[in-house]
Tab-separated table of C-alpha atoms and ligand atoms in Angstrom:
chain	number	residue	atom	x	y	z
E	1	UNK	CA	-28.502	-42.466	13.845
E	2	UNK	CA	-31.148	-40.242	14.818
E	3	UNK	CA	-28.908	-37.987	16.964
E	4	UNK	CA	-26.831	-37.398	13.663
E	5	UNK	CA	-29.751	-36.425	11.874
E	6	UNK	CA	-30.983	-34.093	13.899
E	7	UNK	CA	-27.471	-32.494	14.222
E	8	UNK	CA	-27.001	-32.324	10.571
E	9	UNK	CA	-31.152	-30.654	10.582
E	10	UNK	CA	-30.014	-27.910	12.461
E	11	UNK	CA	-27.664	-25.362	11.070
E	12	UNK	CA	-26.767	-23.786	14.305
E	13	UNK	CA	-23.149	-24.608	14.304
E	14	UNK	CA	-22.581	-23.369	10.832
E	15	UNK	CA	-24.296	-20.028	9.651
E	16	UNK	CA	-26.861	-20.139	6.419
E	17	UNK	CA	-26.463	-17.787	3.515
E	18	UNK	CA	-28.256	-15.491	4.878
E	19	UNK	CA	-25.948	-13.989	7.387
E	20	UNK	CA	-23.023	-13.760	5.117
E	21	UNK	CA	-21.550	-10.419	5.879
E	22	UNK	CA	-21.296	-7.583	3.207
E	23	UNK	CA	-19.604	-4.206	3.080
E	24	UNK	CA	-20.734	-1.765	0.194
E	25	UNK	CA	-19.000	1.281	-0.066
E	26	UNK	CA	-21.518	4.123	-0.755
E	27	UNK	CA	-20.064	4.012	-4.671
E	28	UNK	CA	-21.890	0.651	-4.519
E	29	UNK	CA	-18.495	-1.351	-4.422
E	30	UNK	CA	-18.402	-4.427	-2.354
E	31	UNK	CA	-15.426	-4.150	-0.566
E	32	UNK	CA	-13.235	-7.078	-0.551
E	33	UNK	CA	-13.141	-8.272	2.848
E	34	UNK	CA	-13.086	-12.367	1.681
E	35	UNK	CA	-10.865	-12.246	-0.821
E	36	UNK	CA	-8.068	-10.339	1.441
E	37	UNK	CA	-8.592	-11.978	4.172
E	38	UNK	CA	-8.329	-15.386	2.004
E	39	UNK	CA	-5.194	-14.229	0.730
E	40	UNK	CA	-3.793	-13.419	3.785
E	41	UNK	CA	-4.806	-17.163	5.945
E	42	UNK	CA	-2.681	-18.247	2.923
E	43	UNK	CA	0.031	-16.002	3.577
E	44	UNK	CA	0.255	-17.095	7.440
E	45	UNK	CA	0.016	-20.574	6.423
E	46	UNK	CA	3.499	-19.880	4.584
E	47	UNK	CA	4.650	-18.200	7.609
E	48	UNK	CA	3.231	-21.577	9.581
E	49	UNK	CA	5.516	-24.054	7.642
E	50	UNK	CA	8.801	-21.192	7.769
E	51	UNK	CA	8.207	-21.285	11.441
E	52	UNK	CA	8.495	-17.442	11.518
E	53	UNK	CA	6.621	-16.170	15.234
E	54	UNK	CA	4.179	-13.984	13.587
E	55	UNK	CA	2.489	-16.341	11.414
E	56	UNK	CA	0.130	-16.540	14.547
E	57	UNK	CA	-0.099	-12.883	14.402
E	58	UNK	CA	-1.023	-12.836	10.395
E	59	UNK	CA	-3.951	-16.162	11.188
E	60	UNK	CA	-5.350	-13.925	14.028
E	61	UNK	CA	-5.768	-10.624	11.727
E	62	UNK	CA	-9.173	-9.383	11.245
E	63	UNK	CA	-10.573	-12.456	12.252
E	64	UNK	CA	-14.133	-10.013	14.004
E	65	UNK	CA	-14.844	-6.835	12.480
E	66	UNK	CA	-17.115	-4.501	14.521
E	67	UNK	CA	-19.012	-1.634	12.333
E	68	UNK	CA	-21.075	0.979	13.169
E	69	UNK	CA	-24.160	1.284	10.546
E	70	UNK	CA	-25.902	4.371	9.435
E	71	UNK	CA	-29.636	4.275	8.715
E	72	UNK	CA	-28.813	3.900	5.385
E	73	UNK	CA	-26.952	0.718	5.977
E	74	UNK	CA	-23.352	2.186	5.227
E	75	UNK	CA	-21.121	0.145	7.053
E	76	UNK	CA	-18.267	2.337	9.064
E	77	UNK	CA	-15.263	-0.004	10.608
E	78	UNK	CA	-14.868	1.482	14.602
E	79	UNK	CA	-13.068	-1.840	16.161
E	80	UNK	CA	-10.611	-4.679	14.479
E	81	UNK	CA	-7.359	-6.335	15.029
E	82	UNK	CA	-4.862	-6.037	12.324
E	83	UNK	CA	-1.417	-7.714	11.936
E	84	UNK	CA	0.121	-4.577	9.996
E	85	UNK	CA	2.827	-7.396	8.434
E	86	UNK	CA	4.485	-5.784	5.284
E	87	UNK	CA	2.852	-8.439	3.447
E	88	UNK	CA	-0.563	-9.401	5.052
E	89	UNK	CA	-3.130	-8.494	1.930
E	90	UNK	CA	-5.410	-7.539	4.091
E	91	UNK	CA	-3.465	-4.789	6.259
E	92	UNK	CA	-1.929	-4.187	2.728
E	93	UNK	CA	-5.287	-3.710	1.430
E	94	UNK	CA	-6.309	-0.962	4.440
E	95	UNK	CA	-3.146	0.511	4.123
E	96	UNK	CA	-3.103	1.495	0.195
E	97	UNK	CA	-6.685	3.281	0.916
E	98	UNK	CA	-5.028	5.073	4.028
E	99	UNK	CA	-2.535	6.428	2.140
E	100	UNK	CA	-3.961	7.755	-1.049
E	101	UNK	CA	-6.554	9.192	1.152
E	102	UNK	CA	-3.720	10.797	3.029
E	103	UNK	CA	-1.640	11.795	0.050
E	104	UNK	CA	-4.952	13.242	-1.233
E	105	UNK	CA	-5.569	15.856	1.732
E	106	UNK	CA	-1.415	16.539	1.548
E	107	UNK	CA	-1.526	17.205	-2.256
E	108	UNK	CA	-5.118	19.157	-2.618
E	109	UNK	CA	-3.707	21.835	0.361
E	110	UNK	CA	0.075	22.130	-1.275
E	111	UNK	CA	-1.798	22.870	-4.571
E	112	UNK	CA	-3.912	25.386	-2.771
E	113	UNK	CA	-0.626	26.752	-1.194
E	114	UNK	CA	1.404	26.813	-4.651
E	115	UNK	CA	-0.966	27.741	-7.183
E	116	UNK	CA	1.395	27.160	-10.230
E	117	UNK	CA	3.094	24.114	-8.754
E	118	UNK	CA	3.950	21.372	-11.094
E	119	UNK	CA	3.877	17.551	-10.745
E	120	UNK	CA	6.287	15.001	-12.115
E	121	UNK	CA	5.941	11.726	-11.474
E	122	UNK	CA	9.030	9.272	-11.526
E	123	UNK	CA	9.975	5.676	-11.170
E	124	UNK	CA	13.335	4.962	-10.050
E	125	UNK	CA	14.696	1.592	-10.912
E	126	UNK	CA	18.234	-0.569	-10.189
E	127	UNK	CA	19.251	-3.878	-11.617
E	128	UNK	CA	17.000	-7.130	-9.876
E	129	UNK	CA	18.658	-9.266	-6.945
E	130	UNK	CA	18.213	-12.913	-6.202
E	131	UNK	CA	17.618	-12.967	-2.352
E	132	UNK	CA	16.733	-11.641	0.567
E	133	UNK	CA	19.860	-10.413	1.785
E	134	UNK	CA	20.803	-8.630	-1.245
E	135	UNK	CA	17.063	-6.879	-1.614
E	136	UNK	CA	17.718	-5.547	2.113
E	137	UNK	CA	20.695	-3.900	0.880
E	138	UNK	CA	19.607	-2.843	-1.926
E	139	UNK	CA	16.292	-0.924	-0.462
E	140	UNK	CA	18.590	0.462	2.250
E	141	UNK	CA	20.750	2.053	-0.793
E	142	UNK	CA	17.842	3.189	-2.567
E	143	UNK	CA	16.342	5.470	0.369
E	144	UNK	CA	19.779	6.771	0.904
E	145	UNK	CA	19.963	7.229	-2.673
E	146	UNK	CA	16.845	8.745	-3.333
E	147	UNK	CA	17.909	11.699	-0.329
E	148	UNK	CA	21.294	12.284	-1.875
E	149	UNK	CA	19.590	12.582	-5.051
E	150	UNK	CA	16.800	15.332	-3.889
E	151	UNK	CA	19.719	17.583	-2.291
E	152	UNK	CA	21.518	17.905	-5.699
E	153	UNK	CA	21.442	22.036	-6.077
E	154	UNK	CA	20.055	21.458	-9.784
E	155	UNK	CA	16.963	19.808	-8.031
E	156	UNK	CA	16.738	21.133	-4.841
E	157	UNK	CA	16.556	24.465	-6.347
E	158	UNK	CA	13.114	24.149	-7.786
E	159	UNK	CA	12.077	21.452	-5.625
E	160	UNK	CA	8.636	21.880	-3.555
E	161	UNK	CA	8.695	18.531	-2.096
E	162	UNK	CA	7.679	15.004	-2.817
E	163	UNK	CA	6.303	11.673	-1.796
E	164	UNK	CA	7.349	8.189	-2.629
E	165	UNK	CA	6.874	4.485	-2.206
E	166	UNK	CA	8.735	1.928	-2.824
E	167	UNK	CA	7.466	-1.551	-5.015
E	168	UNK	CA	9.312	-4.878	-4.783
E	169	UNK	CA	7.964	-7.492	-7.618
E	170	UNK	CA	9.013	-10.948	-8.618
E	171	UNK	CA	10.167	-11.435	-11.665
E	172	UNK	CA	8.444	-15.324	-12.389
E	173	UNK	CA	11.133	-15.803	-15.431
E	174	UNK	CA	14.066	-16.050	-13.368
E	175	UNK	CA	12.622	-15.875	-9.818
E	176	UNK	CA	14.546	-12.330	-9.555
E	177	UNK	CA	13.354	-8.958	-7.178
E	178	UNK	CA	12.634	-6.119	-8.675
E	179	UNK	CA	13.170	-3.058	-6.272
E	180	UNK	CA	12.030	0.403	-7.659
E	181	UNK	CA	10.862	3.827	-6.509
E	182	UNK	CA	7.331	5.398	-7.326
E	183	UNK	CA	7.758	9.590	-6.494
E	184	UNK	CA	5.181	12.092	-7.481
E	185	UNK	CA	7.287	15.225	-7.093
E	186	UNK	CA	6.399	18.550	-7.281
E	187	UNK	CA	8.161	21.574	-8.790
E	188	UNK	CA	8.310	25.479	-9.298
E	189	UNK	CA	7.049	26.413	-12.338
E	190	UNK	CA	10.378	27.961	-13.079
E	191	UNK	CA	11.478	24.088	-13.444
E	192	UNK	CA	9.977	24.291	-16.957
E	193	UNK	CA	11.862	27.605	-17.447
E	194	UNK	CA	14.924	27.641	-20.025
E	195	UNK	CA	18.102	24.787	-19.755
E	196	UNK	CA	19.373	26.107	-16.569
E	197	UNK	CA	16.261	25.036	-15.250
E	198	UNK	CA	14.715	22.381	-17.166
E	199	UNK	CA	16.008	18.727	-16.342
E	200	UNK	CA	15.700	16.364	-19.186
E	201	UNK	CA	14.943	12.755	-19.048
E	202	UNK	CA	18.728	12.054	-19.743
E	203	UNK	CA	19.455	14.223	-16.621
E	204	UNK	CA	17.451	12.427	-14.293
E	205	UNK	CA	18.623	9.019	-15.360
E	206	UNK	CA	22.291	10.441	-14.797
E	207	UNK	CA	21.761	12.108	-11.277
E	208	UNK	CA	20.134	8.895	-10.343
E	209	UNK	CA	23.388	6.868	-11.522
E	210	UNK	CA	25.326	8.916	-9.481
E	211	UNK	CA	23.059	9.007	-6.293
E	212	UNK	CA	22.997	5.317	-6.005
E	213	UNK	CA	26.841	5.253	-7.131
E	214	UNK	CA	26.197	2.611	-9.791
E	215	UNK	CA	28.597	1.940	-12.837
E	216	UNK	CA	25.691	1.573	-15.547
E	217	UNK	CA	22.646	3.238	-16.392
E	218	UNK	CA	19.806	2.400	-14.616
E	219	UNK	CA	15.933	2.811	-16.173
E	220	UNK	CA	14.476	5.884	-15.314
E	221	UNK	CA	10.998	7.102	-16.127
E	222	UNK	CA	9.670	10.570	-16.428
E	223	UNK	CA	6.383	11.792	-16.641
E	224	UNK	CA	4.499	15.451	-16.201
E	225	UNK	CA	1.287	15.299	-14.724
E	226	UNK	CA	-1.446	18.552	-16.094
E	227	UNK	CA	-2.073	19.628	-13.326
E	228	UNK	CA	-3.833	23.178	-13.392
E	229	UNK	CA	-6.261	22.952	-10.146
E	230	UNK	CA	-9.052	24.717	-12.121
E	231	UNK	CA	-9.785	21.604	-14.647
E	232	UNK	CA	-11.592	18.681	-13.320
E	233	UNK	CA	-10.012	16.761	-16.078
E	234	UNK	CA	-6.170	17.671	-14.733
E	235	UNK	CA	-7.616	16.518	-11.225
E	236	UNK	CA	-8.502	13.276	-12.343
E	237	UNK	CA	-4.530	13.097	-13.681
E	238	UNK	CA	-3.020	14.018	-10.309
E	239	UNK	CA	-5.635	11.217	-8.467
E	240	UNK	CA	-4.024	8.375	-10.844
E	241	UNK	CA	-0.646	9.485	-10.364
E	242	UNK	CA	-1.549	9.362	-6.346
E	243	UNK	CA	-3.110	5.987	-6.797
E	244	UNK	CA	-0.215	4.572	-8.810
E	245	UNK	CA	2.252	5.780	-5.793
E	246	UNK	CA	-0.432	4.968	-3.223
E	247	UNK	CA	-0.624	0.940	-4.333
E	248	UNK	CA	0.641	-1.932	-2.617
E	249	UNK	CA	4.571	-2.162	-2.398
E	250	UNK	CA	3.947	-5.937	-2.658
E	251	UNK	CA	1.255	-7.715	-4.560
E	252	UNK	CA	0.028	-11.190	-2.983
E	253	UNK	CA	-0.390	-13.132	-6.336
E	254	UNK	CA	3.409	-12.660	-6.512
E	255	UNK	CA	3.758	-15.705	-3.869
E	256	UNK	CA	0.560	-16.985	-3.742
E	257	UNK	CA	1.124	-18.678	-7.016
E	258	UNK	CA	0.392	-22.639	-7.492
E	259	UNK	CA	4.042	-23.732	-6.965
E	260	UNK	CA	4.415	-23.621	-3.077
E	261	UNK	CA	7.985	-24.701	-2.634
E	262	UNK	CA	8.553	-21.281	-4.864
E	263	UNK	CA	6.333	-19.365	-2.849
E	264	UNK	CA	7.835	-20.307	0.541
E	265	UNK	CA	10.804	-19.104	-1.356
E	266	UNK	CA	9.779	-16.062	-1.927
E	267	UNK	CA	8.212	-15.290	1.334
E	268	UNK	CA	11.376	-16.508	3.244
E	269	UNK	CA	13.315	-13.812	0.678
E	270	UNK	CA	10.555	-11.307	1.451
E	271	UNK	CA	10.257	-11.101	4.731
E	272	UNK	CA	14.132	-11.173	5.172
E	273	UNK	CA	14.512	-7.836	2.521
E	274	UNK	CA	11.525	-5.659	4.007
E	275	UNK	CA	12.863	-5.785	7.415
E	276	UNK	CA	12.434	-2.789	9.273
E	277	UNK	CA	12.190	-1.239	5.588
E	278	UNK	CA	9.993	2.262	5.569
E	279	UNK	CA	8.619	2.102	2.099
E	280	UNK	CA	6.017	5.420	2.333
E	281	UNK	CA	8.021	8.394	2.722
E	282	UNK	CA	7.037	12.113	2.196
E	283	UNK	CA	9.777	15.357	2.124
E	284	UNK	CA	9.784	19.370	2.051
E	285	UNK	CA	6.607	20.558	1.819
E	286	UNK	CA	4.155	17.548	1.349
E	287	UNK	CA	6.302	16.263	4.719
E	288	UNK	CA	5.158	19.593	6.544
E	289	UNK	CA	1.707	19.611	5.824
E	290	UNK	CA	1.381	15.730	6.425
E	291	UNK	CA	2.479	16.859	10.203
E	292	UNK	CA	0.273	20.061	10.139
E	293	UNK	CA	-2.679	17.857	8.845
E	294	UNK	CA	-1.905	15.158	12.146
E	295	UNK	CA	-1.625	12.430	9.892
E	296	UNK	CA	-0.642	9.689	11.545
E	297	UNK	CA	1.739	6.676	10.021
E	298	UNK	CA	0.078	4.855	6.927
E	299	UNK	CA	2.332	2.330	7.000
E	300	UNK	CA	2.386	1.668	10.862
E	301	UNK	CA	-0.705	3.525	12.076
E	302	UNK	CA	-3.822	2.807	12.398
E	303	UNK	CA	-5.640	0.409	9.663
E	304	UNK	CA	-9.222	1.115	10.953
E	305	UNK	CA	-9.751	4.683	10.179
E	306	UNK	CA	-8.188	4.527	6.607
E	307	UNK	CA	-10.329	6.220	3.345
E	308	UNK	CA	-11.087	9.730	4.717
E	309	UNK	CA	-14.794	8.842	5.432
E	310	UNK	CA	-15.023	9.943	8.921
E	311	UNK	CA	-15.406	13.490	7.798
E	312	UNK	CA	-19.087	12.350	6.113
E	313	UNK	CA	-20.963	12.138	9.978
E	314	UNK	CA	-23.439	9.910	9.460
E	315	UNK	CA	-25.322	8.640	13.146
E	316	UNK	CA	-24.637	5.319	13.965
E	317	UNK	CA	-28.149	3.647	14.354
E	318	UNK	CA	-26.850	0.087	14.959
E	319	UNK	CA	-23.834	-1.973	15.038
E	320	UNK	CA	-22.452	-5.456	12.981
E	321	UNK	CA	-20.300	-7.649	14.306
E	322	UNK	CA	-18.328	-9.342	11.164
E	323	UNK	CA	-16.633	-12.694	12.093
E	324	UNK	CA	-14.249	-14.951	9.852
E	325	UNK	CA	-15.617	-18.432	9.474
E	326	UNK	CA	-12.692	-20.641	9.003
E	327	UNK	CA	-14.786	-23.767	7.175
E	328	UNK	CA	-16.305	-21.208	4.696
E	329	UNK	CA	-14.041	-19.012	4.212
E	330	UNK	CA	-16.045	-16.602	4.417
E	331	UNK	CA	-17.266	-13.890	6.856
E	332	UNK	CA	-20.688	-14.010	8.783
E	333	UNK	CA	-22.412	-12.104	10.725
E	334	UNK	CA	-22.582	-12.880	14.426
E	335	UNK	CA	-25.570	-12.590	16.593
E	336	UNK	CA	-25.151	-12.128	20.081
W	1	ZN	ZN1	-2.758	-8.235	8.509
């Protein structure tokens, strides 16, 4: 008895409050470590019970978290282990702030490059499948449809270049996929000049139809972004057109819902559609300064280095070492 009670005394074995890990970003936003990496244990759990091979992969992802810290405190990632599965919320997480920091630096130096450049930005839809087979198709036909598209001459001809992502949501009425293209394109200002120029909303939806070869008329959506460099306001336009394109191409609530036989479902289906899918891509201009800038592969690259900060030198005075406590869900901080 009195063993017990001096094991239960001592909190040795399981941290106190006090070294629960935080990481505020210098705009004073906690950033979500917990509730990604909560969502993704979840995720491999799924995977656990489908007996797919990675779900040991997904359990083990950013399980310790090494930062350097500034004297200030700021907290600057330098050494992790991610799983970089399509639908891990954490890598997910990581990757969305790679690549709107990414499409950032690509779209501030085109604009520099093509003063009166215009921005449109798109989404490209087809009808909803049922399974995981048929999405796999389906995002195979829109990438080739999307390039057939951007080589018609009444495009191409005004056509600067473009990047897109593609979003795949559930539909929770009839358990459906829905499959669709976000593009931020960007034009010649002789796009906007006169009918042999000028493509209206009606056009788009028809040389869409006709890229993807499909016999009715698919929903297309159209929208010009201001975008005259000079006005902080038009800025602010372009960033949430780059943050709608930049989000995640899969949202976790979407089958980490409260019906689990559904959500193995829709993992199984999932998993089996975004096979060896690319679902960033970037073409003509943005594609060549994305290479001249040595980006490296937001989707496959590296998830440590990921919002642009490492530009801001700030000395590393110390360093944290972040580690996932599986009882608390929670991270602490470990002491060596
Ligand atoms: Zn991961």
């Amino acid at each position: 008895m009195h063993f017990q009670n001096s094991i239960d005394n001592h909190s040795t074995i399981t941290p106190d409050d006090s070294s629960v890990f935080t990481d505020k970003a210098k705009s004073g936003k906690i950033r979500p470590w917990q509730e990604r990496k909560i969502d993704s244990v979840s995720y491999s759990e799924l995977l656990f019970i489908l007996e797919f091979k990675k779900a040991e992969r997904v359990r083990d992802c950013g399980v310790i978290l090494q930062f350097q810290a500034s004297d200030t405190g700021h907290l600057k990632l330098y050494k992790a282990w991610f799983c970089k599965s399509k639908l891990c919320s954490l890598c997910n997480w990581r990757r969305a702030m790679k690549h709107s920091a990414q499409s950032k630096k690509v779209i501030t130096e085109v604009m520099k490059r093509k003063l009166s450049c215009r921005w449109l930005f798109f989404t490209f839809t087809v009808k909803n499948v049922y399974d995981g087979e048929e999405l796999n198709k389906s995002l195979a036909d829109m990438a080739k449809g999307f390039g057939r598209m951007v080589r018609y001459k009444k495009i191409d001809k005004n056509l600067i270049g473009f990047m897109r992502t593609t979003e795949v949501t559930v539909n929770k009425k009839d358990n459906s996929y829905n499959q669709h293209i976000h593009a931020m394109m960007c034009f010649e200002s002789s796009y906007f000049k006169g009918k042999e120029n000028y493509l209206t909303h009606k056009d788009w939806q028809a040389f869409w139809k006709k890229a993807m070869k499909l016999d009715y008329d698919p929903n297309v959506f159209v929208t010009a972004i201001k975008s005259k460099i000079s006005s902080g306001q038009d800025k602010q336009a372009i960033e949430d057109a780059v943050n709608e394109t930049a989000k995640y191409s899969v949202k976790s609530e979407d089958y980490l819902t409260d019906d689990e036989e559904r959500n193995l479902q829709i993992v199984k289906d999932l998993e089996e559609g975004l096979f060896r899918k690319r679902l960033i891509s970037y073409g003509g201009l943005l594609k060549e300064i994305h290479k001249e800038l040595n980006l490296d592969d937001a989707e496959d690259g590296d998830l440590i280095q990921v919002d642009g900060e490492d530009e801001e030198k700030e000395d590393a005075a110390y360093t944290v070492t972040a580690m996932w406590n599986w009882n608390r869900q929670n991270y602490y901080i470990k002491n060596d």
